[in-house]
PDB file of C-alpha atoms in Angstrom:
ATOM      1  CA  UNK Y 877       0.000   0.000   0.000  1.00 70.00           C
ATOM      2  CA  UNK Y 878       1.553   3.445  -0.828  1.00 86.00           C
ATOM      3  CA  UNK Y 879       1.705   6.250   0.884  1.00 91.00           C
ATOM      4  CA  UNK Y 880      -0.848   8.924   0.216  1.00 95.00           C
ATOM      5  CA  UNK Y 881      -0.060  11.879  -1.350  1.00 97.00           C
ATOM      6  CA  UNK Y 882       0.540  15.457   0.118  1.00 98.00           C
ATOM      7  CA  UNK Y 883       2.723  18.628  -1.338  1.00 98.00           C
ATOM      8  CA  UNK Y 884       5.365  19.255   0.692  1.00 97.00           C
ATOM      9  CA  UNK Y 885       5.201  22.927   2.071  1.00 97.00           C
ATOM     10  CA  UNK Y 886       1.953  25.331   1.637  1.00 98.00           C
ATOM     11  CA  UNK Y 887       2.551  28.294   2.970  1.00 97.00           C
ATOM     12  CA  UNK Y 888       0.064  31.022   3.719  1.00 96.00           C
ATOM     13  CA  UNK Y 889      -0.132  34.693   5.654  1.00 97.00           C
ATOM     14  CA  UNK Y 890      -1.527  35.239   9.185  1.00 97.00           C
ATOM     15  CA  UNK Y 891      -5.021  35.380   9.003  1.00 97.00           C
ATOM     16  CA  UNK Y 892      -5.310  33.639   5.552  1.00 97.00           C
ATOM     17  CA  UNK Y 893      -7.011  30.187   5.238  1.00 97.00           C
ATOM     18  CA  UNK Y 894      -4.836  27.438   3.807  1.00 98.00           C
ATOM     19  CA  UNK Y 895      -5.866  23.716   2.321  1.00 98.00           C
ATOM     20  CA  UNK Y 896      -3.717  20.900   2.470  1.00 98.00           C
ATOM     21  CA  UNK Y 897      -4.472  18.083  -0.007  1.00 98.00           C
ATOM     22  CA  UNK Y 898      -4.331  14.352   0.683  1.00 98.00           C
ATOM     23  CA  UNK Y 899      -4.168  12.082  -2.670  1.00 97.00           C
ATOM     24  CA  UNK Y 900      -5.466   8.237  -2.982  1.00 95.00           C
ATOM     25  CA  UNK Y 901      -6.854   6.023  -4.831  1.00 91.00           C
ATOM     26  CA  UNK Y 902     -10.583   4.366  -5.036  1.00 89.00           C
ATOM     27  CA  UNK Y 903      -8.927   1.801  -2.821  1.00 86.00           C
ATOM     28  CA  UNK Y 904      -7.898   3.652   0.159  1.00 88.00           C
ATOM     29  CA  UNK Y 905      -9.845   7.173   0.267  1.00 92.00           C
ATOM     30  CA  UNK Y 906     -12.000   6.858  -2.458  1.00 90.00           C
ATOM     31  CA  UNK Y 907     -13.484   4.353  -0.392  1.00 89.00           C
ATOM     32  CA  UNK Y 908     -13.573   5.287   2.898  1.00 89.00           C
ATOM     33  CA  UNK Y 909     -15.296   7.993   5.419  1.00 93.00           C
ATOM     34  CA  UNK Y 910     -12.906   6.920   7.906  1.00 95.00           C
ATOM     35  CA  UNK Y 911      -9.869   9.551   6.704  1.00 97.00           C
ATOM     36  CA  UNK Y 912      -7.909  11.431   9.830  1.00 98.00           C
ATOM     37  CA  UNK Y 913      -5.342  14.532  10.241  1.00 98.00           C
ATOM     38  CA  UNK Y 914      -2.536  14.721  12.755  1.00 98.00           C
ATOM     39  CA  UNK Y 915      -0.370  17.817  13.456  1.00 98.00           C
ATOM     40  CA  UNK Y 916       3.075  16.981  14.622  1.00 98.00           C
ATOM     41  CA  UNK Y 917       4.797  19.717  16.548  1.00 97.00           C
ATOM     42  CA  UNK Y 918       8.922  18.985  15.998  1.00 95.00           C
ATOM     43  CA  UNK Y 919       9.800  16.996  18.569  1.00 95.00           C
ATOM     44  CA  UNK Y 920       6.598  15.481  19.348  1.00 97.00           C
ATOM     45  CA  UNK Y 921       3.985  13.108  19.084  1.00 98.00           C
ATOM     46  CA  UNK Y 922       1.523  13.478  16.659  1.00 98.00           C
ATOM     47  CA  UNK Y 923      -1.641  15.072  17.630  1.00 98.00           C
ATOM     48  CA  UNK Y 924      -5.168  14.240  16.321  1.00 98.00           C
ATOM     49  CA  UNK Y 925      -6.883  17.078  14.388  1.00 98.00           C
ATOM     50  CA  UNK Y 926      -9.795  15.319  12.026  1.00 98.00           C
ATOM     51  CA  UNK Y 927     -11.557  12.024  11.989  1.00 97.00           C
ATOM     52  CA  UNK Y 928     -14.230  10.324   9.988  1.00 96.00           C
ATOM     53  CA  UNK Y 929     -12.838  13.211   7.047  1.00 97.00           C
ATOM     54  CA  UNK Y 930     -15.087  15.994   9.215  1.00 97.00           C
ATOM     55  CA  UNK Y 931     -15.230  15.954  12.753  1.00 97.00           C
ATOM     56  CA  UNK Y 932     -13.466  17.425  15.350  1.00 97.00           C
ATOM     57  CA  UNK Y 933     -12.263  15.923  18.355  1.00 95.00           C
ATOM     58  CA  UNK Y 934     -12.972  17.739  21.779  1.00 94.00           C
ATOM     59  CA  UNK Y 935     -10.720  20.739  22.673  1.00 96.00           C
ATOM     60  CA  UNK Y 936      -9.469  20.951  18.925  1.00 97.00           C
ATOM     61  CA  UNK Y 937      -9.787  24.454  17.761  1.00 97.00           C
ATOM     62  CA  UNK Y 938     -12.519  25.149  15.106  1.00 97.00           C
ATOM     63  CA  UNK Y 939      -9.909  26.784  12.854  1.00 98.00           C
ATOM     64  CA  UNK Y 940      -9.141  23.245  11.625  1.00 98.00           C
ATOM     65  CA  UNK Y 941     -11.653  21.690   9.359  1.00 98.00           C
ATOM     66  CA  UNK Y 942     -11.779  18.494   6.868  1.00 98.00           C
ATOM     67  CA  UNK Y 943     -13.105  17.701   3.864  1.00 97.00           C
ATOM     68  CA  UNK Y 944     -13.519  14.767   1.364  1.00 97.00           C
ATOM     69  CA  UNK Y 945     -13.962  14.843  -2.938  1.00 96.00           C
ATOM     70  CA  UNK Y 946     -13.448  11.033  -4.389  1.00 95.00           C
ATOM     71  CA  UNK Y 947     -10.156  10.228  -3.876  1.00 95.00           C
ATOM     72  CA  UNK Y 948      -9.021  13.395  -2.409  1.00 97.00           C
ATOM     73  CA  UNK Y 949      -9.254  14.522   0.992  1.00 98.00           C
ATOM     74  CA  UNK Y 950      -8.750  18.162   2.325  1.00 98.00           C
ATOM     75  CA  UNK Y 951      -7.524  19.929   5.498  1.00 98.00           C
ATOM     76  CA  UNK Y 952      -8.216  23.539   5.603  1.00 98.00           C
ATOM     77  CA  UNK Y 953      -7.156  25.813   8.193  1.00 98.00           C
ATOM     78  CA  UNK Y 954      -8.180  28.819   8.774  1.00 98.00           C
ATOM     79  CA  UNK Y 955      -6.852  32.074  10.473  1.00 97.00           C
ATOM     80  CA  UNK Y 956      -3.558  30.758  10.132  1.00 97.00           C
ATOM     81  CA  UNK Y 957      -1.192  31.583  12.973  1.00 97.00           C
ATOM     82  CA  UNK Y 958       2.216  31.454  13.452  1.00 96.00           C
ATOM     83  CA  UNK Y 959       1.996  28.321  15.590  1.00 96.00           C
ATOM     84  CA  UNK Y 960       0.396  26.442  12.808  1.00 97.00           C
ATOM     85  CA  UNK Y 961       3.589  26.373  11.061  1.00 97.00           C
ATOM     86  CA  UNK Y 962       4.343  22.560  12.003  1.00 98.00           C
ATOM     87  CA  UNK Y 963       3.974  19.380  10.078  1.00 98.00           C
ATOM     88  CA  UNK Y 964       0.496  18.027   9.207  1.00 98.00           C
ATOM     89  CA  UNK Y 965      -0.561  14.069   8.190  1.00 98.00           C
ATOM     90  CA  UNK Y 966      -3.264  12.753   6.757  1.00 98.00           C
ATOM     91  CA  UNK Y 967      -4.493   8.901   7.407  1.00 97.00           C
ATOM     92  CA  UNK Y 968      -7.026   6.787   5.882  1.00 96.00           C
ATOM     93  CA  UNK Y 969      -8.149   3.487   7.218  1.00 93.00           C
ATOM     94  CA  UNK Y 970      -9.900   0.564   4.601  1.00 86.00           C
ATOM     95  CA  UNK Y 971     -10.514  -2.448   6.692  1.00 81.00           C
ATOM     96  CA  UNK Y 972     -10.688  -4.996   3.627  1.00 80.00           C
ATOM     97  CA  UNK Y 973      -6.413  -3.846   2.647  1.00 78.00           C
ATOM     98  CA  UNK Y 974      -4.062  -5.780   4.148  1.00 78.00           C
ATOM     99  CA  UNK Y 975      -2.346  -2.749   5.296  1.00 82.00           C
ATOM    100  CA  UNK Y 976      -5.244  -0.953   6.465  1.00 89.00           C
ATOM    101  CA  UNK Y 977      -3.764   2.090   7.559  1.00 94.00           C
ATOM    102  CA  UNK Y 978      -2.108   4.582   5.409  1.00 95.00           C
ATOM    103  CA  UNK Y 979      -0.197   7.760   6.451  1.00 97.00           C
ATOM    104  CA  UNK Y 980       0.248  10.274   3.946  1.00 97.00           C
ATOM    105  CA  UNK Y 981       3.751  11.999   3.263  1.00 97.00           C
ATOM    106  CA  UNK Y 982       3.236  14.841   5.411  1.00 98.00           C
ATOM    107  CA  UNK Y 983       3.207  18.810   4.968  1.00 98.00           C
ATOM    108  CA  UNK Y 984       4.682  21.620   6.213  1.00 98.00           C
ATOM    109  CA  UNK Y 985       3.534  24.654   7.198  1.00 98.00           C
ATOM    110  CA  UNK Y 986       5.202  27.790   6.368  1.00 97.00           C
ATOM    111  CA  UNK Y 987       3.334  31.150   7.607  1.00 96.00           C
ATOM    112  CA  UNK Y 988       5.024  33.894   6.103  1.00 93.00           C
TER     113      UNK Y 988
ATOM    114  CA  UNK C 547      -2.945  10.982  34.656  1.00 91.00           C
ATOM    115  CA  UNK C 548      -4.212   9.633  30.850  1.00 93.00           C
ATOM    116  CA  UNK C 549      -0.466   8.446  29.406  1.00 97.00           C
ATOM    117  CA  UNK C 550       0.939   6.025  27.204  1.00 98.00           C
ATOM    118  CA  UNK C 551       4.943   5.358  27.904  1.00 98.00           C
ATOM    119  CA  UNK C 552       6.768   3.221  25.878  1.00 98.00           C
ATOM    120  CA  UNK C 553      10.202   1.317  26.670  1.00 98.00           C
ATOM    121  CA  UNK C 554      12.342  -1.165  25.146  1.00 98.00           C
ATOM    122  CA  UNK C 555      14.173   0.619  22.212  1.00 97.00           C
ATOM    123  CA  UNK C 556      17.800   0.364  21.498  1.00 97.00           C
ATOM    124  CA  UNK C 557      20.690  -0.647  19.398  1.00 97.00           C
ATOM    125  CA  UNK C 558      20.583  -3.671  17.751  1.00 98.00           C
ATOM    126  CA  UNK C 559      22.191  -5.862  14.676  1.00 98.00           C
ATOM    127  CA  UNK C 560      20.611  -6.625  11.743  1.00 98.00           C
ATOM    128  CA  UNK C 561      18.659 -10.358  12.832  1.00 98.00           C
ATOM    129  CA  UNK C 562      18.268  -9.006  16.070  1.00 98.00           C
ATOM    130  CA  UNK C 563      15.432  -9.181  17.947  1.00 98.00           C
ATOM    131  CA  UNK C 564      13.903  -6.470  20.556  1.00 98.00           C
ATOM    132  CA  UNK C 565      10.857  -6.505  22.261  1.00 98.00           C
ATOM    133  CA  UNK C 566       9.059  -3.043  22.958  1.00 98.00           C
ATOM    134  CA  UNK C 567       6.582  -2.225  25.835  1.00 98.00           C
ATOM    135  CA  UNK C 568       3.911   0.396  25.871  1.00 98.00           C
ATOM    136  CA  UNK C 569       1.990   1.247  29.798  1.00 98.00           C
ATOM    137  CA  UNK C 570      -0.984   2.305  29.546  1.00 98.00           C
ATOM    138  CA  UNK C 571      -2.748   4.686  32.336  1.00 97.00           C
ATOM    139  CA  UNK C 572      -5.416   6.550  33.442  1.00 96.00           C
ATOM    140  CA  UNK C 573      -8.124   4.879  30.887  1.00 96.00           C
ATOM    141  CA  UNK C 574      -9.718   1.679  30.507  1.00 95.00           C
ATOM    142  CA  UNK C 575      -6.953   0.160  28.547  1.00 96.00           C
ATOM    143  CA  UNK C 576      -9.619  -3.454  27.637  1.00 93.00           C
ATOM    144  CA  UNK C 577     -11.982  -0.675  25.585  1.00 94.00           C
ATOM    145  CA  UNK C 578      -9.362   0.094  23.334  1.00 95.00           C
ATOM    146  CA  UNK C 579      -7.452  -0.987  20.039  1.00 96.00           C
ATOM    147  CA  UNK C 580      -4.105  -0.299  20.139  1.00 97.00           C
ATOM    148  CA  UNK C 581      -1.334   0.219  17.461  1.00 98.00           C
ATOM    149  CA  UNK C 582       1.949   0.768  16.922  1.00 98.00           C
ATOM    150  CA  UNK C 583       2.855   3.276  14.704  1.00 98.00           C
ATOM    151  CA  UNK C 584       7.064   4.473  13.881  1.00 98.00           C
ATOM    152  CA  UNK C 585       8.700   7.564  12.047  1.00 98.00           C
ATOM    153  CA  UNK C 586      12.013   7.340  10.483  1.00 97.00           C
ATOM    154  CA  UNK C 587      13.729  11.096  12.272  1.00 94.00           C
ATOM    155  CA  UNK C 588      12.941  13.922   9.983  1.00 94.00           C
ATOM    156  CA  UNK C 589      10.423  11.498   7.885  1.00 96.00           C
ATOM    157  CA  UNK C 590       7.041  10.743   7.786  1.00 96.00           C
ATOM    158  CA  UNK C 591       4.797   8.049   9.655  1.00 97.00           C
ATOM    159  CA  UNK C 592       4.399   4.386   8.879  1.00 97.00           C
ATOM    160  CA  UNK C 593       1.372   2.405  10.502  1.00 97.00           C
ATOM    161  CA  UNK C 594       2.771  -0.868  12.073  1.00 97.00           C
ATOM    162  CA  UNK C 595       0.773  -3.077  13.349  1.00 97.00           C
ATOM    163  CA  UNK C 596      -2.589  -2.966  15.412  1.00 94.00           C
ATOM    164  CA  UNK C 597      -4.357  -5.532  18.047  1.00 96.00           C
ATOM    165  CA  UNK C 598      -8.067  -5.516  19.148  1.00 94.00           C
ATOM    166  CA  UNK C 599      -9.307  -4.653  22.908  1.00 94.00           C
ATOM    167  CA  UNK C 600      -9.532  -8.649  23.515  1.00 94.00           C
ATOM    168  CA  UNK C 601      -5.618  -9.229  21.767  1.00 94.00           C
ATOM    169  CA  UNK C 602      -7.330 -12.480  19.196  1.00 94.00           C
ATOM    170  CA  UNK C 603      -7.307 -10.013  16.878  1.00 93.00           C
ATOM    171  CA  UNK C 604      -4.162  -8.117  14.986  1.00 95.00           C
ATOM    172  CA  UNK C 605      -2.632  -6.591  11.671  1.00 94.00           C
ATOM    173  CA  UNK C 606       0.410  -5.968  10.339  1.00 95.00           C
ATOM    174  CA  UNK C 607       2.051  -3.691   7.803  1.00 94.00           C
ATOM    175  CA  UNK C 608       3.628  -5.750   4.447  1.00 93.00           C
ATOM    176  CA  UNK C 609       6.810  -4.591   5.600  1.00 95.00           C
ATOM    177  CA  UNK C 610       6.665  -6.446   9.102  1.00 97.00           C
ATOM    178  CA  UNK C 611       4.278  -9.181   8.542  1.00 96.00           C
ATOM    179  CA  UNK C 612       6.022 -12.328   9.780  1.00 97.00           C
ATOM    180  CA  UNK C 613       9.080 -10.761  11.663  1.00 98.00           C
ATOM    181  CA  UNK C 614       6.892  -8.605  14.129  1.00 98.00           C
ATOM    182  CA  UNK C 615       4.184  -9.558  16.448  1.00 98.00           C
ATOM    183  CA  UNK C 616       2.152  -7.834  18.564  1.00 98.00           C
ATOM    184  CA  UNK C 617       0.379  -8.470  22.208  1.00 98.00           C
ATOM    185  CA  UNK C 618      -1.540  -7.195  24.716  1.00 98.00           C
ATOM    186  CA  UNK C 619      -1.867  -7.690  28.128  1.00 97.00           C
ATOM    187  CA  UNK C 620      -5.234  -6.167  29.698  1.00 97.00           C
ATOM    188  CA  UNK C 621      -4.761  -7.463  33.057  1.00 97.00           C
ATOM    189  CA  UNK C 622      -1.482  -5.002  33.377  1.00 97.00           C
ATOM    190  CA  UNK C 623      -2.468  -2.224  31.098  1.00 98.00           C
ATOM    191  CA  UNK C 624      -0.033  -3.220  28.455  1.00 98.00           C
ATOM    192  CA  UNK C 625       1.053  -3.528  24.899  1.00 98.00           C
ATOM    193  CA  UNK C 626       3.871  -5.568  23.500  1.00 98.00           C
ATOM    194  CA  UNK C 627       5.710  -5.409  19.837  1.00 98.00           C
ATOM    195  CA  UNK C 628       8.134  -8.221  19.321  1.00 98.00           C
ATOM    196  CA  UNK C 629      10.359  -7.621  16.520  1.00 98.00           C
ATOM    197  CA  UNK C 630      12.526 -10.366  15.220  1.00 98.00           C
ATOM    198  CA  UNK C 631      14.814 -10.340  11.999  1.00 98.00           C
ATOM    199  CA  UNK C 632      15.170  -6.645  12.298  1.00 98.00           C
ATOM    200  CA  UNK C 633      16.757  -4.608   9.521  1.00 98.00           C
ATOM    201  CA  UNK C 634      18.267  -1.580   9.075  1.00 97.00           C
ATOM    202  CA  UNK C 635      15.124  -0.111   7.371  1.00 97.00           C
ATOM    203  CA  UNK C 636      13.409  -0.918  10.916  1.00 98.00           C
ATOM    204  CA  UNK C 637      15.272   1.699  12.317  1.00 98.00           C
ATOM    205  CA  UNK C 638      12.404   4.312  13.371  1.00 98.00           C
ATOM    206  CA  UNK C 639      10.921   6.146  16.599  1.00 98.00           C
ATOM    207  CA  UNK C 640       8.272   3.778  17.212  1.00 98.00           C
ATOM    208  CA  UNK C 641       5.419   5.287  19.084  1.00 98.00           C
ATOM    209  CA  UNK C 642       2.581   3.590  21.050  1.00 98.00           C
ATOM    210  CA  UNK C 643      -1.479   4.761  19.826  1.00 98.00           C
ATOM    211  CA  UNK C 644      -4.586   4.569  21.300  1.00 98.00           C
ATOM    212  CA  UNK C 645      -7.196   3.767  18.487  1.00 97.00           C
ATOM    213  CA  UNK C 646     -10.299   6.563  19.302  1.00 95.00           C
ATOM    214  CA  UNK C 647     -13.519   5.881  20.402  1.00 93.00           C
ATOM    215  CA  UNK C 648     -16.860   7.610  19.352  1.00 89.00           C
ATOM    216  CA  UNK C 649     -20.457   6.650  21.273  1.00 88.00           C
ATOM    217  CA  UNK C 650     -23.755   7.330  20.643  1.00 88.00           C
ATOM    218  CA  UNK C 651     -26.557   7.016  22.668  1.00 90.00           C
ATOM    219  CA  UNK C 652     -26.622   3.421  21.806  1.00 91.00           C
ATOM    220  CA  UNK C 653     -22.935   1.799  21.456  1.00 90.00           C
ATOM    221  CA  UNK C 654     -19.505   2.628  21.311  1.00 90.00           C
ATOM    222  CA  UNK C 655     -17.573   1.785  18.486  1.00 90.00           C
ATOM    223  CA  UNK C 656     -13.659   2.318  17.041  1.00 92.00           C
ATOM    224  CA  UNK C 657     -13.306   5.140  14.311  1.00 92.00           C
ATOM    225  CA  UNK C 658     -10.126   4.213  12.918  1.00 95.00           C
ATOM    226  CA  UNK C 659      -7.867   7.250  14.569  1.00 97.00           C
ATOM    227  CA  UNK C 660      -5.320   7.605  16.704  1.00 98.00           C
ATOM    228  CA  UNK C 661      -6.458   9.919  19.635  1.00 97.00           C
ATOM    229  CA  UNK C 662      -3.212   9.171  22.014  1.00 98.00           C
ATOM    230  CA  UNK C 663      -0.021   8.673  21.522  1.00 98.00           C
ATOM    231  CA  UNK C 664       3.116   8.105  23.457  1.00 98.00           C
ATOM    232  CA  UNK C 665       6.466   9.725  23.390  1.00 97.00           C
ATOM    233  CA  UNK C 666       7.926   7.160  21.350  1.00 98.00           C
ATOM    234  CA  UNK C 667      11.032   5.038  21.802  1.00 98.00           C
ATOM    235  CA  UNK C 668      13.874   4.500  19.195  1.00 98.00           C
ATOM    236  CA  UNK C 669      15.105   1.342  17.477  1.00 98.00           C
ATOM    237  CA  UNK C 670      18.342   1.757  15.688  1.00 98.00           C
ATOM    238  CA  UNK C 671      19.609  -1.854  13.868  1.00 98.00           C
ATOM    239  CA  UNK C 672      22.830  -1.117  12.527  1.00 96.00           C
ATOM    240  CA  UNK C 673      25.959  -3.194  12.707  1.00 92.00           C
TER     241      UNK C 673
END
């Protein structure tokens, strides 16, 4: 199973809104609801933004949100600040794979 | 305090073996999947290998399946990754995950994230 597919930096101004791109196929996101995002802070462990493509888990701030088109899946964040200027993964889970998690190849931040 | 702390990483030889630990705290730990998930420094995250809340159940990535095996025991909070015939290509922060749970007024049920996560422990396998 490969790796999904993110671009490597997207950068954006304080303030603006920014969308981060996560690439499958029909067999991984294309087929799935159950797609996640993780910010990873350097240094640290991941950190759960998104799961199930929209939702928010408690105490995550409402400037992150998700979104899902076929075999593309979407994190937009909005009011960027200059703390959002970490590393960001997307996941996607397909039960029936034999590999049924995939990570994509990350993203980073820049916030000019 | 809610924690996951893993333990066991080190230096080892290609073939080696090393067994990693993972404590759990300050949750039910027997409501939970767990997984193991690693990050080669400075590169991006590979999923591992994953075990259901009773243990009968488990997955592996292609790239461990038959060398790594993974355990849990829910009588002392704890998950277990044995890794045998390790490779340099193995070498990797591996982190401990809590799969996330979502209820509704009826059930819960496993959404296929990873809502926890430990501070990781390294496994370098060089000669």
């Amino acid at each position: 199973q490969s790796a999904l597919t993110q671009p490597a930096s997207v950068s954006g101004s304080p303030g603006q809104s920014i969308t981060i791109s996560c690439t499958g196929t029909s067999s991984d996101i294309g087929s799935t609801n159950l797609v996640s995002w993780y910010q990873q802070l350097p240094g640290k462990a991941p950190k759960l933004l998104i799961y199930e493509v929209t939702k928010r888990p408690s105490g995550v701030s409402h400037r992150f949100s998700g979104s899902k088109s076929g075999n593309t899946a979407s994190l937009t964040i909005s009011g960027l600040q200059p703390e959002d200027e970490v590393d960001y993964y997307c996941c996607s889970y397909e039960g029936s794979s034999s590999s049924p998690f995939v990570f994509g190849t990350g993203t980073r931040v820049t916030v000019l | 305090e809610v924690q996951l702390v893993e333990s066991g990483g080190g230096v080892v030889r290609p073939g080696g073996s090393l067994r990693l630990s993972c404590a759990a705290s300050g949750f039910i730990f027997d409501d939970y999947a767990m997984s193991w998930v690693r990050q080669v420094p400075g590169k991006g995250l590979e999923w591992v290998s994953d075990v259901n809340w009773s243990g009968d159940n488990t997955a592996y990535a292609d790239s461990v399946q038959g060398r790594f095996t993974v355990s849990r025991d829910n009588a002392d909070n704890s998950l277990s990754l044995q890794m045998n015939s390790l490779r340099a290509e193995d070498t990797a922060l591996y982190y401990c995950a809590r799969q996330m749970r979502d209820c509704n007024r009826i059930s819960c049920f496993t959404v296929y994230a990873f809502d926890m996560w430990g501070q990781g422990t390294m496994v370098s396998v060089s000669s």
